[in-house]
DNA sequence: ATCATTTGTTACAAACATGAAACAAAGTTT
DNA sequence: AAACTTTGTTTCATGTTTGTAACAAATGAT
C-alpha cells in the first residue's frame, strides 16, 4: 500500500491541504513545510522519495534549495512554479530538478507526474543493477517444462509448436508470480499481494478460480505443474529440483 | 570543447574574476568589460553568444544598452541586477533581454541560465533549418512487414508501390515508439511518455484513438500488426518472433 | 466408514476494457 | 475570417474478464 513519502514545500496553506488529501488518497505519505528552513530540516530527517518545491517561499529563493536538496537526499524534485516560463523551467531542470509544473495545476496531473518521476528513478536503479551484476535479475523469457513465459509480451508460448496460449492478463500475472518463486508454496494472501495492486474487498477464493483456469490451459498429463499445498496455497514445481 | 563566447559587462572586478573562472571551467570563452563604451566596442569586434549585462555601470545607464546590443549582435542578453525588482525585470525583458538574474547569485545558477538561453537560441536555429532545407541528409529507415518507416522524413512508405501513407505527426510518433520496441507490450502511460513531451492533462484513451487511426491506414488482413494487450496496452508484433 | 474441512468445477452476472462513430476543440493554411 | 487538419472527448455497443455463489469432489482426521 505504501507507495512513497512526499515532502511538499509551499506556503499556501490551502493548497497544501488539497495536495495532502489527494496524494494520501493515492497511497502516498505526505509531509509539508511552509518555508525553506523547515524544509531543509525535514530533508535531513528521513527518507523521502519526492519533493514538491514551490520556488516562491517566504524565507528565500527556492532555486537555491535545489542543489541543497540534491546534496542531502536522492529524492526526486518536482518544481512547482507560479510562472509558466520556459527559461526558468530549463534552469530548474539544469540545476537538478526532475520535473517542472506550472500553477495552477490539476491534482490528476500532479499525481501523474509523481508517478512518472518515481518510475524513472526506479528504472535508473534497475539499470544500474544490470550494469553491475553480470546476470540480470529479472529475465524477460522464462522457460518451464514445455512452455516459455514471455514477460515483455505477456504471453505464454508452447515450446515446440511456438503457438501462444490465450492467457488473460490476470491469469498471466498469477502464473508469473508462481514461476518466479519456483518450488515454494505461496499463500493465497501472498499471491494476492503479488498480482493485484492494493485491492482488498475480494473473494477469498478468487485465486482458486484463477488457478483452475490456468490449469485448464496448461495441460500436461500426469505432471502437476501447479501443485496445491493443502491448507497453505499453491506452488509451481520445477522438474529441476 | 568550445561551447560559446560570453561577454560579461560589470565593474565589480572580483565578481568578474569569479565569473570568468567558473564559466571557463564550463568550457566557454569569456571576455570582460568594466563599462558601457568598452562593451559596445567589444560587441562590434566579433561573434558573441551571450552577454551578461550589469545595469549599474560607471559610464551610463545599462538599460539603454540593451537595444544597442540587439542591433549589433544576435547574442542573448542576460541582465544581472543588484535589485530584485519585478518591474525592472519586466522592463528589461520588454526591451529585449532574454533573462534576468538577481545579485547575489550562485555560479551554478548563472551557468544554468546561460545554458538555457543558448539552448533556446539553438532550437530557433534548428527550426529555421528545417524550414529552409527540404531534404534531410541522414535517413534512418526501418523496415517492417510491407512498409518502411522513414524517421528522417516522418513518413511511412508502402514497400512495393513506394507510395507514402498520410500519417500525421502524432500518429507517426506513436507508431515509431511501438516499432522501436518490437514484441513488447507498452502501457498507455509509457506510450504517452514516449510520444508527448510532458503533457498530462489528457484523456486516458487518447492513445486508443490514435491506435485506431493508425490501424485504419496500416491494413494487412489477417496479420494484426498492432496488437492490443488487454489490461496492459499495445504491442507491435514483428513477424520474426 | 463418517464427518468436517478444503479444494475443484460450473454457471452467471457485474465490472471492465476496448473499438467505433460522431462530435468538439485546438491549431494550420489559405 | 473561413476552410481544413489534427487531436482530444463523449457516448454507445460489444465482448472479455473476473468475482461470486452453489455444489461436487477430494482430502485428512477421528
Coordinates of C-alpha atoms (C1' of nucleotides) in Angstrom, one line a residue:
Chain A
X1 CA 0.0 0.0 0.0
X2 CA 2.7 2.5 0.9
X3 CA 4.0 3.9 -2.3
X4 CA 6.4 6.5 -1.1
X5 CA 6.9 9.6 1.0
X6 CA 6.4 13.1 -0.4
X7 CA 7.5 16.4 1.0
X8 CA 5.5 19.4 -0.2
X9 CA 7.2 22.7 0.3
X10 CA 4.8 25.6 -0.2
X11 CA 3.5 28.5 1.9
X12 CA -0.1 28.3 0.5
X13 CA -1.9 26.6 3.3
X14 CA -5.0 25.7 1.3
X15 CA -3.0 24.2 -1.5
X16 CA -1.1 22.1 1.0
X17 CA -4.3 20.7 2.4
X18 CA -5.6 19.8 -1.1
X19 CA -2.3 18.2 -2.1
X20 CA -2.0 16.2 1.1
X21 CA -5.5 14.8 0.8
X22 CA -5.3 13.9 -2.8
X23 CA -1.9 12.3 -2.6
X24 CA -2.8 10.4 0.6
X25 CA -5.8 9.1 -1.3
X26 CA -3.3 7.9 -3.9
X27 CA -1.4 5.9 -1.2
X28 CA 1.5 8.2 -0.5
X29 CA 2.6 9.5 2.8
X30 CA 2.7 13.3 2.7
X31 CA 4.6 15.8 4.9
X32 CA 4.5 19.5 4.4
X33 CA 6.8 22.5 5.0
X34 CA 5.8 26.2 4.7
X35 CA 9.3 27.6 4.2
X36 CA 12.8 26.8 3.2
X37 CA 14.5 26.3 6.6
X38 CA 11.8 24.0 7.8
X39 CA 12.1 22.0 4.5
X40 CA 15.8 21.6 4.9
X41 CA 15.4 20.4 8.4
X42 CA 12.8 17.9 7.2
X43 CA 15.1 16.6 4.4
X44 CA 17.7 15.7 7.0
X45 CA 15.2 13.9 9.0
X46 CA 14.4 10.8 7.0
X47 CA 13.9 9.0 3.7
X48 CA 11.9 11.0 1.1
X49 CA 11.0 9.9 -2.3
X50 CA 9.7 13.0 -3.9
X51 CA 9.9 16.7 -3.0
X52 CA 7.4 19.2 -4.4
X53 CA 9.1 22.6 -4.3
X54 CA 7.4 25.9 -4.8
X55 CA 10.0 28.4 -5.9
X56 CA 8.4 31.4 -4.1
X57 CA 8.9 31.0 -0.4
X58 CA 8.8 33.5 2.5
X59 CA 12.3 33.0 3.6
X60 CA 14.4 32.8 0.5
X61 CA 14.8 31.9 -3.1
X62 CA 13.6 28.4 -3.9
X63 CA 16.0 27.9 -6.7
X64 CA 19.0 27.7 -4.4
X65 CA 17.3 25.0 -2.5
X66 CA 17.5 22.5 -5.4
X67 CA 21.3 21.9 -5.1
X68 CA 21.0 21.8 -1.3
X69 CA 18.3 19.1 -1.6
X70 CA 20.3 17.2 -4.1
X71 CA 23.2 17.1 -1.7
X72 CA 21.3 15.7 1.1
X73 CA 18.8 13.3 -0.5
X74 CA 18.3 11.2 -3.5
X75 CA 14.6 12.2 -3.7
X76 CA 13.2 13.4 -7.0
X77 CA 12.4 17.1 -7.1
X78 CA 9.4 18.5 -8.8
X79 CA 9.4 22.3 -9.0
X80 CA 6.0 23.9 -8.7
X81 CA 6.1 27.4 -10.1
X82 CA 3.6 30.2 -10.5
X83 CA 5.2 31.3 -13.7
X84 CA 5.0 29.5 -17.0
X85 CA 8.5 30.5 -18.1
X86 CA 10.5 28.3 -20.5
X87 CA 13.8 29.7 -19.3
X88 CA 13.0 29.2 -15.7
X89 CA 11.9 25.7 -16.4
X90 CA 15.2 24.8 -18.2
X91 CA 17.2 26.4 -15.4
X92 CA 15.4 24.4 -12.8
X93 CA 16.0 21.2 -14.7
X94 CA 19.6 22.2 -15.3
X95 CA 20.1 22.7 -11.5
X96 CA 18.9 19.3 -10.8
X97 CA 15.1 19.3 -10.7
X98 CA 13.4 16.3 -12.2
X99 CA 10.3 17.9 -13.4
X100 CA 8.5 21.3 -13.6
X101 CA 4.9 22.1 -13.0
X102 CA 3.1 25.3 -13.5
X103 CA 0.4 26.6 -11.2
X104 CA -2.5 26.2 -11.3
X105 CA -2.5 22.5 -12.0
X106 CA -4.9 19.7 -11.6
X107 CA -4.3 17.1 -8.9
X108 CA -4.5 14.5 -11.6
X109 CA -1.6 16.0 -13.4
X110 CA 0.4 16.2 -10.2
X111 CA -0.3 12.6 -9.5
X112 CA 0.7 11.6 -13.0
X113 CA 4.0 13.5 -12.8
X114 CA 4.9 12.0 -9.4
X115 CA 4.2 8.5 -10.8
X116 CA 6.4 9.2 -13.9
X117 CA 9.2 10.6 -11.8
X118 CA 9.2 7.6 -9.4
X119 CA 9.1 5.2 -12.3
X120 CA 12.1 7.0 -13.9
X121 CA 14.0 6.7 -10.6
X122 CA 13.2 3.1 -10.4
X123 CA 14.3 2.4 -13.9
X124 CA 17.6 4.0 -13.1
X125 CA 18.1 1.8 -10.1
X126 CA 17.3 -1.2 -12.2
X127 CA 19.7 -0.2 -15.0
X128 CA 22.5 0.4 -12.5
X129 CA 21.8 -3.1 -11.2
X130 CA 22.1 -4.5 -14.6
X131 CA 25.4 -2.8 -15.2
X132 CA 27.0 -4.0 -12.0
X133 CA 25.6 -7.5 -12.0
X134 CA 26.6 -9.8 -14.8
X135 CA 23.3 -11.7 -14.5
X136 CA 20.1 -9.8 -14.9
X137 CA 17.8 -10.4 -12.0
X138 CA 14.6 -10.4 -13.9
X139 CA 14.6 -12.4 -17.1
X140 CA 12.3 -11.5 -19.9
X141 CA 11.8 -15.0 -21.0
X142 CA 11.5 -17.9 -18.7
X143 CA 11.4 -21.5 -19.8
X144 CA 9.4 -24.0 -17.8
X145 CA 8.7 -27.6 -18.9
X146 CA 7.2 -27.3 -22.3
X147 CA 6.4 -23.7 -22.2
X148 CA 8.0 -20.3 -22.3
X149 CA 6.8 -17.3 -20.3
X150 CA 7.4 -14.1 -22.1
X151 CA 7.1 -11.2 -19.7
X152 CA 7.5 -8.5 -22.3
X153 CA 4.7 -9.8 -24.4
X154 CA 2.5 -11.0 -21.6
X155 CA 2.2 -14.3 -23.4
X156 CA 2.9 -18.0 -22.8
X157 CA 4.3 -20.0 -25.7
X158 CA 4.2 -23.7 -26.3
X159 CA 7.9 -24.5 -26.9
X160 CA 7.6 -27.0 -29.7
X161 CA 4.8 -25.5 -31.8
X162 CA 5.6 -22.0 -30.9
X163 CA 2.0 -21.1 -30.6
X164 CA 0.9 -18.8 -28.0
X165 CA -1.7 -19.8 -25.4
X166 CA -4.5 -17.3 -24.7
X167 CA -3.9 -16.1 -21.2
X168 CA -5.7 -13.2 -19.7
X169 CA -3.6 -10.6 -18.0
X170 CA -4.8 -11.7 -14.6
X171 CA -4.0 -15.3 -15.3
X172 CA -0.7 -14.4 -16.7
X173 CA 0.3 -12.4 -13.7
X174 CA -0.6 -15.2 -11.3
X175 CA 1.3 -17.7 -13.2
X176 CA 4.3 -15.3 -13.4
X177 CA 4.2 -14.8 -9.6
X178 CA 4.3 -18.6 -9.1
X179 CA 7.0 -19.2 -11.6
X180 CA 9.2 -16.5 -10.1
X181 CA 9.2 -18.4 -6.9
X182 CA 9.6 -22.0 -8.0
X183 CA 9.2 -24.9 -5.6
X184 CA 7.9 -22.6 -2.9
X185 CA 4.4 -22.7 -1.6
X186 CA 2.7 -19.3 -1.8
X187 CA -0.3 -18.5 0.3
X188 CA -3.4 -17.0 -1.4
X189 CA -2.7 -13.9 0.5
X190 CA 0.8 -13.6 -0.8
X191 CA -0.4 -14.3 -4.3
X192 CA -3.0 -11.6 -4.0
X193 CA -0.3 -9.1 -3.0
X194 CA 1.9 -10.1 -5.8
X195 CA -0.8 -9.9 -8.5
X196 CA -3.3 -7.3 -7.5
X197 CA -2.2 -3.7 -6.7
X198 CA -3.9 -2.8 -3.4
X199 CA -7.3 -4.4 -3.6
X200 CA -9.0 -5.7 -0.5
X201 CA -12.7 -6.4 -0.7
X202 CA -12.3 -9.5 -2.7
X203 CA -13.5 -13.0 -2.5
X204 CA -11.2 -15.4 -0.6
X205 CA -11.2 -17.9 -3.3
X206 CA -10.7 -15.7 -6.3
X207 CA -7.2 -17.2 -6.6
X208 CA -8.5 -20.7 -6.6
X209 CA -10.6 -20.0 -9.6
X210 CA -7.8 -18.3 -11.4
X211 CA -5.6 -21.3 -10.7
X212 CA -8.2 -23.6 -12.1
X213 CA -8.4 -21.5 -15.3
X214 CA -4.6 -21.6 -15.7
X215 CA -4.5 -25.4 -15.2
X216 CA -7.1 -25.8 -17.9
X217 CA -4.8 -24.2 -20.4
X218 CA -1.6 -25.7 -19.2
X219 CA -2.3 -29.3 -19.7
X220 CA 0.4 -31.9 -19.0
X221 CA -1.0 -35.3 -18.2
X222 CA 0.4 -36.7 -15.0
X223 CA 2.7 -33.8 -14.2
X224 CA 1.1 -31.4 -11.9
X225 CA 2.7 -28.1 -12.7
X226 CA 0.7 -26.1 -10.3
X227 CA 0.5 -28.1 -7.1
X228 CA -2.0 -27.3 -4.4
X229 CA -0.5 -27.3 -1.0
X230 CA -3.4 -28.1 1.3
X231 CA -4.1 -25.5 4.0
X232 CA -1.4 -23.2 2.6
X233 CA -1.8 -22.3 -1.1
X234 CA -0.3 -23.1 -4.4
X235 CA 3.2 -23.9 -5.7
X236 CA 4.9 -24.1 -9.0
X237 CA 7.0 -27.2 -9.2
X238 CA 10.0 -27.1 -11.5
X239 CA 11.4 -30.5 -12.5
X240 CA 15.0 -29.4 -11.9
X241 CA 14.7 -29.7 -8.1
Chain B
X1 CA 35.1 21.8 -26.2
X2 CA 34.2 25.3 -27.2
X3 CA 30.7 26.0 -26.2
X4 CA 30.4 29.7 -27.0
X5 CA 31.8 33.1 -26.2
X6 CA 30.4 35.2 -23.4
X7 CA 30.9 38.9 -22.7
X8 CA 30.5 39.9 -19.1
X9 CA 29.8 43.6 -18.6
X10 CA 30.3 44.6 -14.9
X11 CA 32.5 46.9 -13.0
X12 CA 33.0 44.7 -10.0
X13 CA 36.4 43.3 -10.6
X14 CA 36.2 40.5 -8.1
X15 CA 32.9 39.3 -9.5
X16 CA 34.4 39.3 -13.0
X17 CA 37.2 37.1 -11.9
X18 CA 34.9 34.6 -10.3
X19 CA 32.6 34.5 -13.3
X20 CA 35.4 34.1 -15.7
X21 CA 37.0 31.2 -13.9
X22 CA 33.7 29.4 -13.4
X23 CA 32.5 29.8 -16.9
X24 CA 35.8 28.9 -18.4
X25 CA 35.7 25.8 -16.4
X26 CA 32.4 25.1 -18.1
X27 CA 34.0 25.3 -21.5
X28 CA 33.0 28.8 -22.5
X29 CA 35.4 31.6 -23.7
X30 CA 34.9 34.6 -21.5
X31 CA 35.8 38.3 -22.2
X32 CA 35.0 41.1 -19.8
X33 CA 34.3 44.8 -20.0
X34 CA 34.1 47.2 -17.0
X35 CA 32.0 49.8 -18.6
X36 CA 29.5 50.6 -21.4
X37 CA 31.7 52.1 -24.0
X38 CA 34.2 49.3 -23.8
X39 CA 31.4 46.8 -24.0
X40 CA 29.9 48.4 -27.2
X41 CA 33.3 48.3 -28.8
X42 CA 33.7 44.7 -27.9
X43 CA 30.4 43.9 -29.4
X44 CA 31.4 45.2 -32.8
X45 CA 34.6 43.2 -32.6
X46 CA 33.4 39.6 -33.2
X47 CA 30.9 36.9 -32.7
X48 CA 29.4 36.7 -29.2
X49 CA 26.8 34.2 -28.0
X50 CA 25.8 35.5 -24.6
X51 CA 26.2 38.9 -23.0
X52 CA 26.0 39.3 -19.2
X53 CA 25.0 42.8 -18.5
X54 CA 25.0 44.6 -15.2
X55 CA 22.7 47.5 -15.3
X56 CA 24.8 49.7 -13.0
X57 CA 27.8 50.9 -14.8
X58 CA 30.2 53.8 -14.2
X59 CA 29.5 55.5 -17.6
X60 CA 25.8 55.3 -18.2
X61 CA 22.5 53.5 -17.7
X62 CA 22.7 49.9 -18.6
X63 CA 19.1 49.7 -19.7
X64 CA 19.8 51.8 -22.8
X65 CA 22.5 49.4 -23.8
X66 CA 20.0 46.5 -24.4
X67 CA 18.6 47.9 -27.7
X68 CA 22.0 48.9 -28.8
X69 CA 23.3 45.4 -28.3
X70 CA 20.3 43.9 -30.0
X71 CA 21.0 46.0 -33.1
X72 CA 24.6 44.9 -33.5
X73 CA 24.6 41.3 -32.4
X74 CA 22.3 38.3 -32.1
X75 CA 23.8 37.3 -28.8
X76 CA 21.5 36.5 -26.0
X77 CA 21.4 39.1 -23.2
X78 CA 21.2 38.2 -19.6
X79 CA 20.7 41.1 -17.3
X80 CA 22.4 40.9 -13.9
X81 CA 20.9 43.3 -11.4
X82 CA 21.5 44.2 -7.9
X83 CA 17.8 44.8 -7.2
X84 CA 15.2 42.2 -7.1
X85 CA 12.6 44.3 -8.7
X86 CA 9.8 42.8 -10.7
X87 CA 9.0 46.0 -12.6
X88 CA 12.6 46.4 -13.6
X89 CA 12.7 42.8 -14.7
X90 CA 9.7 43.2 -16.9
X91 CA 11.1 46.3 -18.4
X92 CA 14.3 44.6 -19.3
X93 CA 12.6 41.7 -20.9
X94 CA 10.4 44.1 -22.8
X95 CA 13.4 45.8 -24.2
X96 CA 14.9 42.6 -25.5
X97 CA 16.7 40.9 -22.7
X98 CA 16.5 37.2 -22.7
X99 CA 16.8 36.6 -19.0
X100 CA 17.1 38.4 -15.7
X101 CA 19.2 37.4 -12.7
X102 CA 19.4 39.0 -9.3
X103 CA 22.6 39.5 -7.4
X104 CA 23.8 37.8 -5.4
X105 CA 23.5 34.5 -7.3
X106 CA 25.2 31.2 -7.4
X107 CA 27.6 30.4 -10.2
X108 CA 25.7 27.2 -10.7
X109 CA 22.5 29.2 -11.4
X110 CA 24.3 31.5 -13.8
X111 CA 25.7 28.6 -15.6
X112 CA 22.3 27.0 -15.9
X113 CA 20.7 30.2 -17.2
X114 CA 23.3 30.6 -19.8
X115 CA 22.8 27.0 -20.9
X116 CA 19.1 27.5 -21.0
X117 CA 19.3 30.7 -23.1
X118 CA 21.7 29.0 -25.5
X119 CA 19.5 26.1 -25.9
X120 CA 16.6 28.3 -26.7
X121 CA 18.5 30.1 -29.4
X122 CA 19.7 26.8 -30.8
X123 CA 16.2 25.5 -31.0
X124 CA 15.2 28.5 -33.0
X125 CA 18.1 28.0 -35.4
X126 CA 17.1 24.3 -35.9
X127 CA 13.6 25.2 -36.6
X128 CA 14.7 27.6 -39.2
X129 CA 16.9 25.0 -40.7
X130 CA 14.0 22.6 -41.1
X131 CA 12.0 25.2 -42.8
X132 CA 14.8 26.1 -45.3
X133 CA 16.0 22.6 -46.1
X134 CA 13.6 20.4 -47.8
X135 CA 15.7 17.3 -47.7
X136 CA 17.3 15.9 -44.7
X137 CA 20.7 14.4 -45.3
X138 CA 20.6 11.4 -42.9
X139 CA 17.8 8.9 -43.5
X140 CA 17.1 6.4 -40.9
X141 CA 14.8 3.8 -42.3
X142 CA 13.2 0.9 -40.5
X143 CA 11.5 -1.9 -42.5
X144 CA 8.6 -3.7 -41.0
X145 CA 6.4 -6.2 -43.0
X146 CA 5.3 -4.4 -46.1
X147 CA 6.2 -0.9 -45.0
X148 CA 9.2 1.3 -44.3
X149 CA 9.3 3.8 -41.6
X150 CA 11.4 6.8 -42.5
X151 CA 12.3 8.6 -39.4
X152 CA 14.0 11.5 -41.1
X153 CA 11.0 12.3 -43.3
X154 CA 8.4 11.3 -40.7
X155 CA 6.7 9.2 -43.3
X156 CA 5.7 5.6 -43.9
X157 CA 6.1 4.1 -47.3
X158 CA 4.5 1.1 -48.8
X159 CA 7.4 -1.1 -49.8
X160 CA 6.2 -2.3 -53.2
X161 CA 4.5 0.7 -54.6
X162 CA 6.7 3.2 -52.9
X163 CA 3.8 5.4 -52.2
X164 CA 3.8 7.3 -48.9
X165 CA 0.9 6.9 -46.5
X166 CA -0.6 10.0 -45.0
X167 CA 0.4 9.9 -41.3
X168 CA 0.0 12.8 -39.0
X169 CA 3.0 13.6 -36.8
X170 CA 1.3 12.3 -33.8
X171 CA 0.3 9.0 -35.4
X172 CA 3.8 8.7 -36.8
X173 CA 5.5 9.1 -33.4
X174 CA 3.2 6.6 -31.8
X175 CA 3.9 4.0 -34.5
X176 CA 7.6 4.8 -34.2
X177 CA 7.6 4.3 -30.4
X178 CA 5.9 0.9 -30.8
X179 CA 8.2 -0.2 -33.6
X180 CA 11.3 0.7 -31.7
X181 CA 10.3 -1.8 -29.0
X182 CA 9.0 -4.7 -31.1
X183 CA 7.3 -7.6 -29.4
X184 CA 6.9 -5.7 -26.2
X185 CA 3.7 -4.6 -24.7
X186 CA 3.8 -0.9 -23.9
X187 CA 1.3 0.6 -21.5
X188 CA -0.6 3.7 -22.5
X189 CA 1.3 5.6 -19.8
X190 CA 4.6 4.6 -21.3
X191 CA 3.5 5.4 -24.8
X192 CA 2.4 8.8 -23.6
X193 CA 5.8 9.5 -22.1
X194 CA 7.5 8.3 -25.3
X195 CA 5.4 10.4 -27.7
X196 CA 4.3 13.5 -25.9
X197 CA 6.8 15.7 -24.1
X198 CA 5.4 16.3 -20.7
X199 CA 1.7 16.6 -21.2
X200 CA -0.6 15.0 -18.7
X201 CA -3.9 16.7 -18.7
X202 CA -5.2 14.5 -21.4
X203 CA -7.8 11.9 -21.9
X204 CA -6.8 8.4 -20.8
X205 CA -7.8 6.9 -24.0
X206 CA -6.2 9.4 -26.5
X207 CA -3.8 6.6 -27.3
X208 CA -6.5 4.2 -28.1
X209 CA -8.0 6.5 -30.7
X210 CA -4.6 7.2 -32.2
X211 CA -4.0 3.4 -32.4
X212 CA -7.3 3.0 -34.2
X213 CA -6.4 5.7 -36.7
X214 CA -3.0 4.1 -37.4
X215 CA -4.7 0.7 -37.9
X216 CA -7.1 2.1 -40.4
X217 CA -4.1 3.2 -42.5
X218 CA -1.9 0.1 -42.0
X219 CA -4.3 -2.5 -43.3
X220 CA -3.0 -6.1 -43.6
X221 CA -5.9 -8.5 -43.4
X222 CA -5.2 -11.4 -41.0
X223 CA -2.0 -10.0 -39.7
X224 CA -2.5 -7.9 -36.6
X225 CA 0.4 -5.6 -36.7
X226 CA -0.6 -3.5 -33.7
X227 CA -1.8 -6.0 -31.1
X228 CA -3.8 -4.9 -28.1
X229 CA -2.7 -6.5 -24.9
X230 CA -5.8 -6.4 -22.8
X231 CA -5.4 -4.7 -19.5
X232 CA -1.9 -3.6 -20.4
X233 CA -1.6 -1.6 -23.6
X234 CA -0.4 -2.2 -27.1
X235 CA 2.4 -4.0 -28.8
X236 CA 4.0 -4.1 -32.2
X237 CA 4.4 -7.7 -33.3
X238 CA 7.3 -8.3 -35.7
X239 CA 7.0 -11.4 -37.8
X240 CA 10.4 -12.7 -36.7
X241 CA 9.0 -13.9 -33.4
Chain C
dA1 C1' -16.6 -45.5 7.3
dT2 C1' -18.1 -41.0 8.6
dC3 C1' -17.5 -36.4 9.1
dA4 C1' -15.5 -31.9 8.5
dT5 C1' -12.6 -29.2 6.0
dT6 C1' -10.6 -27.9 1.9
dT7 C1' -10.4 -27.6 -2.9
dG8 C1' -12.3 -28.2 -7.9
dT9 C1' -15.9 -27.1 -11.1
dT10 C1' -19.6 -24.8 -13.3
dA11 C1' -22.7 -21.1 -14.3
dC12 C1' -23.8 -16.5 -14.0
dA13 C1' -23.8 -11.5 -13.6
dA14 C1' -21.4 -7.4 -12.7
dA15 C1' -17.5 -4.8 -13.8
dC16 C1' -14.3 -3.7 -17.0
dA17 C1' -11.7 -2.8 -21.4
dT18 C1' -11.8 -1.8 -26.0
dG19 C1' -13.3 -0.2 -30.7
dA20 C1' -16.2 2.7 -33.4
dA21 C1' -18.6 6.7 -34.6
dA22 C1' -19.6 11.2 -34.0
dC23 C1' -18.6 15.5 -32.1
dA24 C1' -15.7 19.4 -30.3
dA25 C1' -11.8 22.0 -29.6
dA26 C1' -7.4 23.5 -30.9
dG27 C1' -4.1 24.5 -34.4
dT28 C1' -2.9 25.5 -39.5
dT29 C1' -3.4 27.0 -44.0
dT30 C1' -5.3 29.8 -47.3
Chain D
dA1 C1' -12.1 35.0 -41.4
dA2 C1' -13.0 30.6 -43.4
dA3 C1' -11.8 26.0 -44.6
dC4 C1' -9.2 22.4 -43.2
dT5 C1' -6.4 19.3 -40.4
dT6 C1' -5.3 17.3 -36.3
dT7 C1' -6.3 15.6 -32.0
dG8 C1' -8.9 15.1 -27.7
dT9 C1' -13.6 13.9 -25.6
dT10 C1' -18.0 11.7 -25.2
dT11 C1' -21.0 8.1 -25.9
dC12 C1' -22.5 3.6 -27.0
dA13 C1' -22.2 -1.3 -28.1
dT14 C1' -19.8 -5.4 -27.7
dG15 C1' -17.1 -8.8 -25.9
dT16 C1' -13.9 -10.2 -22.3
dT17 C1' -12.5 -10.8 -17.6
dT18 C1' -13.3 -11.9 -13.1
dG19 C1' -15.6 -12.2 -8.6
dT20 C1' -19.4 -14.7 -6.5
dA21 C1' -22.4 -18.5 -5.3
dA22 C1' -23.6 -23.1 -5.2
dC23 C1' -22.4 -27.6 -5.4
dA24 C1' -19.4 -31.7 -6.2
dA25 C1' -15.2 -33.9 -5.3
dA26 C1' -11.2 -34.8 -2.8
dT27 C1' -8.6 -35.0 1.3
dG28 C1' -7.5 -35.9 6.1
dA29 C1' -8.8 -37.0 10.8
dT30 C1' -11.3 -39.5 14.1

